[in-house]
Structure formats: structure tokens, C-alpha cells
Short mmCIF file of C-alpha atoms and ligand atoms in Angstrom, two decimals:
data_model
loop_
_atom_site.label_atom_id
_atom_site.label_comp_id
_atom_site.label_asym_id
_atom_site.label_seq_id
_atom_site.Cartn_x
_atom_site.Cartn_y
_atom_site.Cartn_z
CA UNK J 1 12.53 -45.46 -90.84
CA UNK J 2 14.96 -43.94 -88.45
CA UNK J 3 17.46 -46.30 -87.44
CA UNK J 4 19.50 -44.05 -85.78
CA UNK J 5 16.04 -43.42 -83.19
CA UNK J 6 16.20 -47.17 -82.73
CA UNK J 7 19.76 -47.59 -82.32
CA UNK J 8 19.14 -44.87 -79.74
CA UNK J 9 15.98 -46.36 -78.00
CA UNK J 10 17.94 -50.05 -78.13
CA UNK J 11 20.62 -48.42 -75.93
CA UNK J 12 18.53 -46.98 -73.45
CA UNK J 13 15.89 -50.25 -73.03
CA UNK J 14 16.17 -53.72 -71.59
CA UNK J 15 13.18 -54.58 -73.70
CA UNK J 16 10.86 -52.38 -75.81
CA UNK J 17 6.39 -52.78 -76.20
CA UNK J 18 4.72 -50.56 -77.75
CA UNK J 19 0.59 -48.74 -76.62
CA UNK J 20 -0.07 -47.93 -80.74
CA UNK J 21 -0.47 -50.33 -83.34
CA UNK J 22 0.38 -48.05 -85.97
CA UNK J 23 4.25 -48.59 -85.60
CA UNK J 24 6.08 -49.82 -88.69
CA UNK J 25 6.35 -53.35 -87.83
CA UNK J 26 10.06 -53.16 -89.64
CA UNK J 27 10.47 -50.64 -86.69
CA UNK J 28 9.67 -54.11 -84.34
CA UNK J 29 12.07 -56.27 -86.24
CA UNK J 30 14.95 -54.33 -86.16
CA UNK J 31 14.55 -54.00 -82.18
CA UNK J 32 13.88 -57.28 -81.70
CA UNK J 33 17.04 -58.47 -83.15
CA UNK J 34 18.43 -57.04 -79.95
CA UNK J 35 16.39 -56.25 -77.39
CA UNK J 36 13.24 -58.66 -76.20
CA UNK J 37 10.12 -56.93 -78.07
CA UNK J 38 6.47 -58.16 -77.29
CA UNK J 39 4.43 -57.89 -78.55
CA UNK J 40 6.08 -59.18 -82.17
CA UNK J 41 6.36 -57.45 -85.07
CA UNK J 42 4.38 -60.46 -87.12
CA UNK J 43 1.30 -59.42 -83.91
CA UNK J 44 1.58 -56.19 -84.54
CA UNK J 45 1.43 -56.07 -88.66
CA UNK J 46 -1.88 -58.58 -88.01
CA UNK J 47 -3.38 -55.99 -85.82
CA UNK J 48 -2.35 -53.03 -87.66
CA UNK J 49 -4.08 -54.63 -91.00
CA UNK J 50 -7.17 -55.04 -91.53
CA UNK J 51 -6.97 -57.54 -94.07
CA UNK J 52 -4.78 -59.72 -92.20
CA UNK J 53 -6.61 -59.18 -89.53
CA UNK J 54 -9.70 -60.95 -90.97
CA UNK J 55 -7.49 -63.69 -92.20
CA UNK J 56 -5.94 -64.72 -88.98
CA UNK J 57 -9.78 -64.66 -87.57
CA UNK J 58 -10.45 -67.00 -90.00
CA UNK J 59 -7.66 -68.97 -89.91
CA UNK J 60 -8.21 -69.34 -85.51
CA UNK J 61 -11.92 -70.25 -86.23
CA UNK J 62 -13.59 -67.00 -84.89
CA UNK J 63 -16.63 -65.72 -86.48
CA UNK J 64 -15.92 -62.08 -88.56
CA UNK J 65 -18.26 -59.76 -90.13
CA UNK J 66 -18.86 -60.82 -93.60
CA UNK J 67 -16.80 -58.67 -95.84
CA UNK J 68 -14.79 -58.28 -99.02
CA UNK J 69 -11.03 -56.71 -99.95
CA UNK J 70 -10.96 -53.90 -102.40
CA UNK J 71 -7.19 -52.84 -103.15
CA UNK J 72 -8.29 -52.71 -107.04
CA UNK J 73 -11.70 -51.89 -109.25
CA UNK J 74 -12.15 -54.82 -110.30
CA UNK J 75 -12.01 -56.50 -106.74
CA UNK J 76 -15.09 -53.34 -106.04
CA UNK J 77 -17.09 -54.05 -109.35
CA UNK J 78 -17.15 -57.91 -107.75
CA UNK J 79 -18.26 -57.00 -104.40
CA UNK J 80 -20.77 -59.36 -104.03
CA UNK J 81 -25.08 -57.53 -103.32
CA UNK J 82 -24.57 -59.28 -99.54
CA UNK J 83 -22.25 -56.82 -97.94
CA UNK J 84 -24.87 -53.82 -99.03
CA UNK J 85 -25.37 -51.41 -96.70
CA UNK J 86 -21.81 -51.88 -95.30
CA UNK J 87 -19.07 -49.62 -93.90
CA UNK J 88 -15.57 -49.77 -96.13
CA UNK J 89 -12.75 -49.11 -93.86
CA UNK J 90 -8.88 -48.46 -95.27
CA UNK J 91 -7.03 -51.47 -94.43
CA UNK J 92 -4.51 -49.31 -92.48
CA UNK J 93 -3.88 -46.18 -89.80
CA UNK J 94 -8.08 -46.17 -88.69
CA UNK J 95 -8.89 -45.66 -85.30
CA UNK J 96 -11.52 -44.14 -83.63
CA UNK J 97 -14.09 -44.66 -86.54
CA UNK J 98 -11.68 -42.48 -89.03
CA UNK J 99 -11.39 -43.94 -92.29
CA UNK J 100 -14.67 -45.60 -92.54
CA UNK J 101 -17.51 -44.29 -94.46
CA UNK J 102 -20.99 -46.18 -94.23
CA UNK J 103 -22.13 -47.24 -98.21
CA UNK J 104 -25.11 -48.05 -98.97
CA UNK J 105 -25.64 -48.22 -103.03
CA UNK J 106 -22.65 -49.09 -105.21
CA UNK J 107 -22.16 -45.53 -106.29
CA UNK J 108 -21.87 -44.65 -102.27
CA UNK J 109 -19.41 -47.34 -102.46
CA UNK J 110 -17.45 -45.98 -105.72
CA UNK J 111 -17.59 -42.67 -104.21
CA UNK J 112 -16.29 -43.54 -100.74
CA UNK J 113 -13.59 -45.61 -102.04
CA UNK J 114 -12.60 -42.68 -104.26
CA UNK J 115 -12.96 -40.65 -100.60
CA UNK J 116 -9.99 -42.82 -99.09
CA UNK J 117 -8.35 -42.13 -102.10
CA UNK J 118 -8.88 -45.68 -103.30
CA UNK J 119 -6.08 -47.14 -100.53
CA UNK J 120 -6.31 -50.55 -99.91
CA UNK J 121 -9.81 -51.63 -97.81
CA UNK J 122 -11.97 -53.71 -96.51
CA UNK J 123 -15.66 -53.78 -96.93
CA UNK J 124 -17.67 -54.99 -94.25
CA UNK J 125 -20.91 -56.22 -94.11
CA UNK J 126 -23.41 -53.25 -91.71
CA UNK J 127 -24.36 -56.15 -88.92
CA UNK J 128 -27.09 -55.43 -86.65
CA UNK J 129 -25.59 -54.93 -83.33
CA UNK J 130 -27.11 -56.32 -79.82
CA UNK J 131 -24.11 -54.76 -78.05
CA UNK J 132 -20.25 -54.36 -78.21
CA UNK J 133 -18.25 -56.09 -75.59
CA UNK J 134 -13.91 -56.66 -75.19
CA UNK J 135 -11.75 -59.44 -73.97
CA UNK J 136 -8.13 -58.09 -72.49
CA UNK J 137 -5.49 -60.61 -71.80
CA UNK J 138 -2.04 -61.17 -70.91
CA UNK J 139 0.00 -63.94 -72.61
CA UNK J 140 3.04 -64.98 -71.43
CA UNK J 141 5.91 -65.87 -73.14
CA UNK J 142 5.47 -69.06 -71.64
CA UNK J 143 1.81 -69.56 -73.37
CA UNK J 144 0.36 -68.46 -70.04
CA UNK J 145 -3.00 -66.55 -70.49
CA UNK J 146 -4.42 -64.66 -67.96
CA UNK J 147 -7.44 -62.14 -68.43
CA UNK J 148 -9.91 -59.59 -67.61
CA UNK J 149 -14.29 -59.94 -67.08
CA UNK J 150 -15.02 -59.07 -70.26
CA UNK J 151 -16.69 -55.79 -70.79
CA UNK J 152 -19.44 -54.53 -72.10
CA UNK J 153 -18.87 -50.79 -74.61
CA UNK J 154 -21.27 -48.80 -75.61
CA UNK J 155 -19.67 -46.51 -79.17
CA UNK J 156 -20.41 -43.00 -80.01
CA UNK J 157 -20.35 -41.63 -84.05
CA UNK J 158 -17.52 -44.80 -83.80
CA UNK J 159 -15.50 -44.05 -80.90
CA UNK J 160 -15.63 -45.80 -77.20
CA UNK J 161 -17.63 -43.55 -74.93
CA UNK J 162 -18.64 -45.86 -71.90
CA UNK J 163 -17.71 -49.76 -70.69
CA UNK J 164 -19.32 -51.25 -67.32
CA UNK J 165 -17.95 -54.43 -65.70
CA UNK J 166 -19.16 -56.45 -65.17
CA UNK J 167 -20.96 -56.47 -68.26
CA UNK J 168 -24.50 -55.93 -67.31
CA UNK J 169 -26.21 -57.14 -70.51
CA UNK J 170 -24.07 -60.58 -71.69
CA UNK J 171 -25.23 -63.78 -70.56
CA UNK J 172 -22.21 -66.02 -68.71
CA UNK J 173 -21.86 -68.75 -72.32
CA UNK J 174 -21.62 -65.58 -74.49
CA UNK J 175 -19.10 -64.26 -72.66
CA UNK J 176 -16.91 -67.74 -71.76
CA UNK J 177 -17.40 -67.69 -75.76
CA UNK J 178 -15.94 -64.18 -75.82
CA UNK J 179 -13.04 -65.43 -73.52
CA UNK J 180 -12.17 -68.27 -75.47
CA UNK J 181 -12.20 -66.56 -78.62
CA UNK J 182 -9.84 -64.02 -77.24
CA UNK J 183 -7.57 -66.51 -76.26
CA UNK J 184 -7.73 -68.91 -79.49
CA UNK J 185 -6.86 -65.37 -81.70
CA UNK J 186 -3.88 -64.70 -79.18
CA UNK J 187 -2.18 -68.14 -79.36
CA UNK J 188 -2.60 -69.04 -82.65
CA UNK J 189 -0.53 -65.46 -83.49
CA UNK J 190 1.59 -67.34 -80.84
CA UNK J 191 1.04 -63.59 -79.06
CA UNK J 192 3.72 -61.80 -76.12
CA UNK J 193 2.03 -58.88 -74.26
CA UNK J 194 -1.48 -57.71 -73.51
CA UNK J 195 -4.12 -58.15 -75.77
CA UNK J 196 -7.57 -56.39 -77.00
CA UNK J 197 -10.43 -58.16 -79.17
CA UNK J 198 -13.21 -56.52 -79.83
CA UNK J 199 -16.71 -58.39 -80.29
CA UNK J 200 -20.07 -57.63 -81.50
CA UNK J 201 -23.31 -59.42 -79.91
CA UNK J 202 -25.58 -59.62 -83.26
CA UNK J 203 -29.57 -59.35 -82.38
CA UNK J 204 -29.71 -63.35 -83.03
CA UNK J 205 -27.28 -63.47 -80.03
CA UNK J 206 -24.07 -64.33 -82.83
CA UNK J 207 -20.21 -63.16 -81.08
CA UNK J 208 -18.51 -61.95 -84.17
CA UNK J 209 -14.90 -60.50 -83.39
CA UNK J 210 -14.81 -56.69 -85.18
CA UNK J 211 -10.83 -56.10 -84.22
CA UNK J 212 -8.07 -56.65 -82.05
CA UNK J 213 -5.56 -54.40 -80.68
CA UNK J 214 -2.12 -55.48 -79.73
CA UNK J 215 -1.61 -53.28 -76.90
CA UNK J 216 -3.15 -52.01 -73.33
CA UNK J 217 -7.17 -50.86 -74.96
CA UNK J 218 -9.00 -47.74 -73.90
CA UNK J 219 -11.72 -50.40 -73.04
CA UNK J 220 -9.53 -51.72 -69.81
CA UNK J 221 -8.32 -48.07 -68.31
CA UNK J 222 -10.64 -48.84 -65.60
CA UNK J 223 -8.41 -52.09 -64.34
CA UNK J 224 -5.96 -48.99 -63.01
CA UNK J 225 -9.37 -48.54 -60.46
CA UNK J 226 -10.94 -51.37 -59.88
CA UNK J 227 -8.78 -54.58 -60.57
CA UNK J 228 -5.62 -55.93 -58.24
CA UNK J 229 -3.80 -55.89 -61.41
CA UNK J 230 -3.97 -53.47 -63.86
CA UNK J 231 -3.55 -53.86 -68.11
CA UNK J 232 -0.54 -51.89 -67.68
CA UNK J 233 1.61 -53.60 -65.22
CA UNK J 234 0.43 -57.45 -67.01
CA UNK J 235 2.06 -55.49 -69.76
CA UNK J 236 5.09 -54.77 -67.87
CA UNK J 237 5.03 -58.20 -66.76
CA UNK J 238 5.12 -60.25 -70.06
CA UNK J 239 7.46 -57.88 -71.17
CA UNK J 240 9.78 -58.23 -68.33
CA UNK J 241 8.90 -61.75 -68.51
CA UNK J 242 8.05 -61.73 -64.26
CA UNK J 243 4.83 -64.32 -63.28
CA UNK J 244 1.30 -63.42 -64.21
CA UNK J 245 -1.74 -63.72 -62.16
CA UNK J 246 -5.29 -63.70 -62.54
CA UNK J 247 -5.97 -60.71 -62.10
CA UNK J 248 -9.70 -60.10 -59.89
CA UNK J 249 -12.34 -57.46 -60.18
CA UNK J 250 -12.78 -55.53 -56.70
CA UNK J 251 -15.36 -53.26 -57.34
CA UNK J 252 -18.20 -53.41 -59.84
CA UNK J 253 -16.95 -50.36 -62.91
CA UNK J 254 -18.24 -48.05 -65.10
CA UNK J 255 -15.59 -46.19 -67.51
CA UNK J 256 -16.24 -43.07 -69.04
CA UNK J 257 -14.54 -40.90 -71.55
CA UNK J 258 -13.86 -37.48 -71.26
CA UNK J 259 -14.13 -36.97 -74.95
CA UNK J 260 -12.52 -33.19 -76.11
CA UNK J 261 -16.45 -32.20 -77.01
CA UNK J 262 -16.69 -32.05 -72.83
CA UNK J 263 -14.86 -28.69 -72.66
CA UNK J 264 -17.70 -26.85 -74.69
CA UNK J 265 -21.10 -25.59 -73.06
CA UNK J 266 -24.30 -26.08 -75.24
CA UNK J 267 -23.55 -22.29 -77.31
CA UNK J 268 -20.45 -23.52 -78.25
CA UNK J 269 -18.46 -21.97 -75.92
CA UNK J 270 -14.94 -23.03 -75.02
CA UNK J 271 -14.89 -23.82 -70.58
CA UNK J 272 -13.65 -25.63 -67.83
CA UNK J 273 -15.83 -28.92 -67.11
CA UNK J 274 -17.24 -28.96 -63.46
CA UNK J 275 -14.23 -31.10 -62.16
CA UNK J 276 -15.63 -30.04 -58.34
CA UNK J 277 -18.65 -31.21 -58.64
CA UNK J 278 -17.80 -34.74 -60.45
CA UNK J 279 -15.01 -35.51 -57.93
CA UNK J 280 -18.71 -34.99 -55.16
CA UNK J 281 -19.56 -37.73 -56.01
CA UNK J 282 -18.59 -41.14 -54.90
CA UNK J 283 -16.35 -43.74 -56.12
CA UNK J 284 -14.80 -41.06 -58.85
CA UNK J 285 -11.61 -41.72 -60.53
CA UNK J 286 -10.48 -38.94 -63.04
CA UNK J 287 -7.80 -39.13 -64.94
CA UNK J 288 -6.80 -36.52 -67.40
CA UNK J 289 -4.51 -36.75 -70.18
CA UNK J 290 -2.84 -33.74 -70.08
CA UNK J 291 -3.45 -32.69 -73.63
CA UNK J 292 -3.34 -29.30 -74.37
CA UNK J 293 -6.19 -28.81 -76.62
CA UNK J 294 -9.39 -30.20 -76.77
CA UNK J 295 -11.18 -30.81 -79.99
CA UNK J 296 -14.17 -32.18 -80.15
CA UNK J 297 -13.87 -36.44 -80.54
CA UNK J 298 -10.34 -35.78 -79.12
CA UNK J 299 -9.97 -38.43 -76.19
CA UNK J 300 -8.85 -36.11 -73.51
CA UNK J 301 -9.28 -38.38 -70.70
CA UNK J 302 -11.55 -40.30 -68.41
CA UNK J 303 -12.80 -41.43 -65.51
CA UNK J 304 -13.35 -45.08 -63.27
CA UNK J 305 -16.90 -45.09 -60.93
CA UNK J 306 -16.83 -47.72 -59.11
CA UNK J 307 -19.26 -49.09 -55.95
CA UNK J 308 -20.06 -51.75 -54.48
CA UNK J 309 -22.97 -53.03 -56.81
CA UNK J 310 -23.47 -52.24 -60.45
CA UNK J 311 -26.50 -50.80 -60.07
CA UNK J 312 -24.98 -48.41 -57.67
CA UNK J 313 -21.41 -47.67 -60.43
CA UNK J 314 -24.18 -47.03 -62.88
CA UNK J 315 -26.46 -44.46 -60.38
CA UNK J 316 -22.92 -42.38 -60.05
CA UNK J 317 -22.28 -42.54 -63.93
CA UNK J 318 -24.52 -41.33 -64.81
CA UNK J 319 -24.64 -38.41 -62.23
CA UNK J 320 -21.34 -37.61 -63.21
CA UNK J 321 -23.14 -37.22 -66.67
CA UNK J 322 -25.81 -35.22 -65.96
CA UNK J 323 -22.61 -32.76 -64.24
CA UNK J 324 -20.64 -33.07 -67.47
CA UNK J 325 -23.74 -32.97 -69.98
CA UNK J 326 -22.48 -36.30 -71.77
CA UNK J 327 -25.71 -38.83 -72.59
CA UNK J 328 -27.21 -41.44 -70.43
CA UNK J 329 -26.74 -44.90 -71.26
P1 LIG H 1 -11.89 -48.06 -85.30
O1 LIG H 1 -10.34 -48.82 -85.02
O2 LIG H 1 -12.23 -46.91 -85.43
O3 LIG H 1 -12.33 -48.48 -83.56
P2 LIG H 1 -13.52 -50.26 -85.60
O4 LIG H 1 -13.89 -51.66 -86.40
O5 LIG H 1 -13.69 -50.93 -84.45
O6 LIG H 1 -12.79 -49.18 -86.00
O7 LIG H 1 -15.27 -49.61 -85.48
C1 LIG H 1 -15.76 -48.47 -84.75
C2 LIG H 1 -17.02 -48.94 -84.24
O8 LIG H 1 -18.28 -48.88 -85.74
C3 LIG H 1 -17.92 -50.21 -83.76
O9 LIG H 1 -16.84 -50.12 -82.44
C4 LIG H 1 -18.76 -50.41 -84.12
O10 LIG H 1 -19.50 -49.57 -83.44
C5 LIG H 1 -19.64 -49.97 -85.66
N1 LIG H 1 -19.15 -51.34 -86.93
C6 LIG H 1 -18.00 -51.05 -87.48
N2 LIG H 1 -18.17 -51.99 -87.85
C7 LIG H 1 -19.51 -52.31 -88.35
C8 LIG H 1 -20.13 -53.47 -88.94
N3 LIG H 1 -19.60 -53.86 -90.20
N4 LIG H 1 -21.43 -53.26 -88.67
C9 LIG H 1 -22.17 -52.69 -87.98
N5 LIG H 1 -21.02 -52.18 -86.52
C10 LIG H 1 -19.98 -51.26 -86.74
MG1 LIG H 2 -12.92 -50.60 -82.45
#
């Protein structure tokens, strides 16, 4: 830990939060000794470690993928057949599909674990996904909870590609179930701040928790353009002890992530994406993060498309996809 850096941060700040789950939890403990810190070190510690996260799902009575913890060769040997084919995920530091390997056989599992330098891992059964959804909520130190509508997410290569709100294909009862599960997970961590819970909807209709992010989440970026309060507003409110209000979705929205791939043409040559074309589509809100170099798979920005109806939002987003060379959804 950079004790001097932490001291400086405390001196300059009246309250401290994080938008990144891989901040060492110990740093938050230090900061929390002298300043309000939310989410707490304990909550971040759970969300940054898949082993603790899975244990928290179980403790909160929220179903998650069948899995095994692998920290030693004996645990790898003892993995039950039901977990293959599966996904081996490092317990810590994974994001955007990094630190994950799909494995079908025990030999592949062994090779994958070796490839991950035998770091502590979780092996999850590969589940038959119907689709993916997420819930972003905010919880105050008094235990008050407000939430955004259920978001429907499409991932490509383990990276979020498209978010649609309202979720076009998710029955009301399932949405309610997701909201309640997310609330229960926040409650049982005594969570303060903005929390995102990612879920899988399985082909048999069951809801399974995937992972939690102790921060504003990519699937909630549309809230800046389409809601009366954004996930970032709520983050500040929870930190400052200001009142929480239930957010209202002002317009149906589709969010498209803009990965570095968009900065290359079909032949692989570098290009500036056709922003003027994209901005000619009504309802487009473009957000570029100012990152200097575009690499494939790197999140460079996103755009939110709002419209009067969900169909029109999708239609407009599809127009933007065509202009940018993104696949349809
Ligand atoms: P990350 O931290 O990289 O977001 P996730 O655990 O959310 O890691 O996995 C990324 C994506 O990989 C998920 O959104 C989903 O599309 C797919 N995935 C992850 N776990 C499973 C699983 N057990 N079964 C099927 N697909 C999965
Ligand atoms: Mg994820």
C-alpha cells in the first residue's frame, strides 16, 4: 500500500468511493478509519474475489452456477464431471472475459490452470444461457434501496456489447425476481453505494446470479441519457448521505459499447469512425472516453440511443451499427 498516497487522498477528500473493484480492500480499510468510505472495504473484498462472491450468493439464498474452488492440485483432481464443459475463471482481477478459459476435458482444465499460473480459480459449469440481464441499485447507509429497471445485456467474446432497457425479452415475474435477488445481496452485505448484479437467464427459465460489481456499471451507462437520475448521481448521493430517489426511465434506451475495433476498417487499417453519420441519427448520445490508443477489445466509449418506443430505439441503434460496421442484435 502507498501509505503516503492514501494520506494525501484523505487530506483532500471529505468522503471516498471507488469505481474499480480491484482497489486493495486494505486501502479502503485505511481510508475508512478517517473518512466516510462507501462501498465498504468488506463489500469490495467480496465483490473482487469470485470465491467470496460465490459464498455470498449462497449465504444470501441466491442461486449461482455450480462451481468448484481450485487453489491446489488436489482440488483440481477432485472436480466433479458435472462441471465440464466449464469455464475456469481466476478468483481475482478478471474483467471483460480476461482471466477466463473455456475447458471441455480434464486435460484442458489442467492446461488452462497451468496457463493461469495455478492462480486461485473457480471452475463454473458452462450454463445454457437464454440471455443475460443486470440490475443496478443504490443503497444508503440507512438501508434505503432504489433501483433502475432490469437491463438486458448482450455480450460478445465475454465483453458487454449491447444493453437494452426496458429488457425486451424478460417476463415481468423474472424481472421482479432479479430485482429482489439484487436487493437481498446488497442487504446481506450491508452494502452502501451503487451495486450492479449480473444474472443469467437459463434456457429453462431459471435465474442465476453471475457476478457483482461494487460500483456504477457499464450496463448502467445509459442512465446518464435516459433516466432522471443516473447511476453516478446515486453514487454521489449514497456517499454524501443525501436522499435517494427512485429513478425514472424517461425514454426507452439502447446502449452500444464502442470497442477499439471500430477504429479499424474491414481491411484492418486505422480509421476515424464516421461520427458525423452516427450523430445524424436522432436520439444518439455519443460518449468518447478520450483514450489515446485504440486496441481491439478495448472500451473506447459508448453511445446511448433514446426514442419514443423500444422498437424505435432499437431501429435507430441498428442504423448506428450499420454505420460503424457493428453486427446487428
Ligand atoms: P467478467 O468479469 O469478465 O465480466 P463474467 O464472469 O461476467 O466475467 O463472464 C463474462 C461473460 O462470459 C458472461 O457475461 C457470459 O456471457 C459468459 N459466461 C461467464 N460464465 C458463464 C457460465 N458459467 N456459463 C455460460 N456463460 C458464461
Ligand atoms: Mg461480467
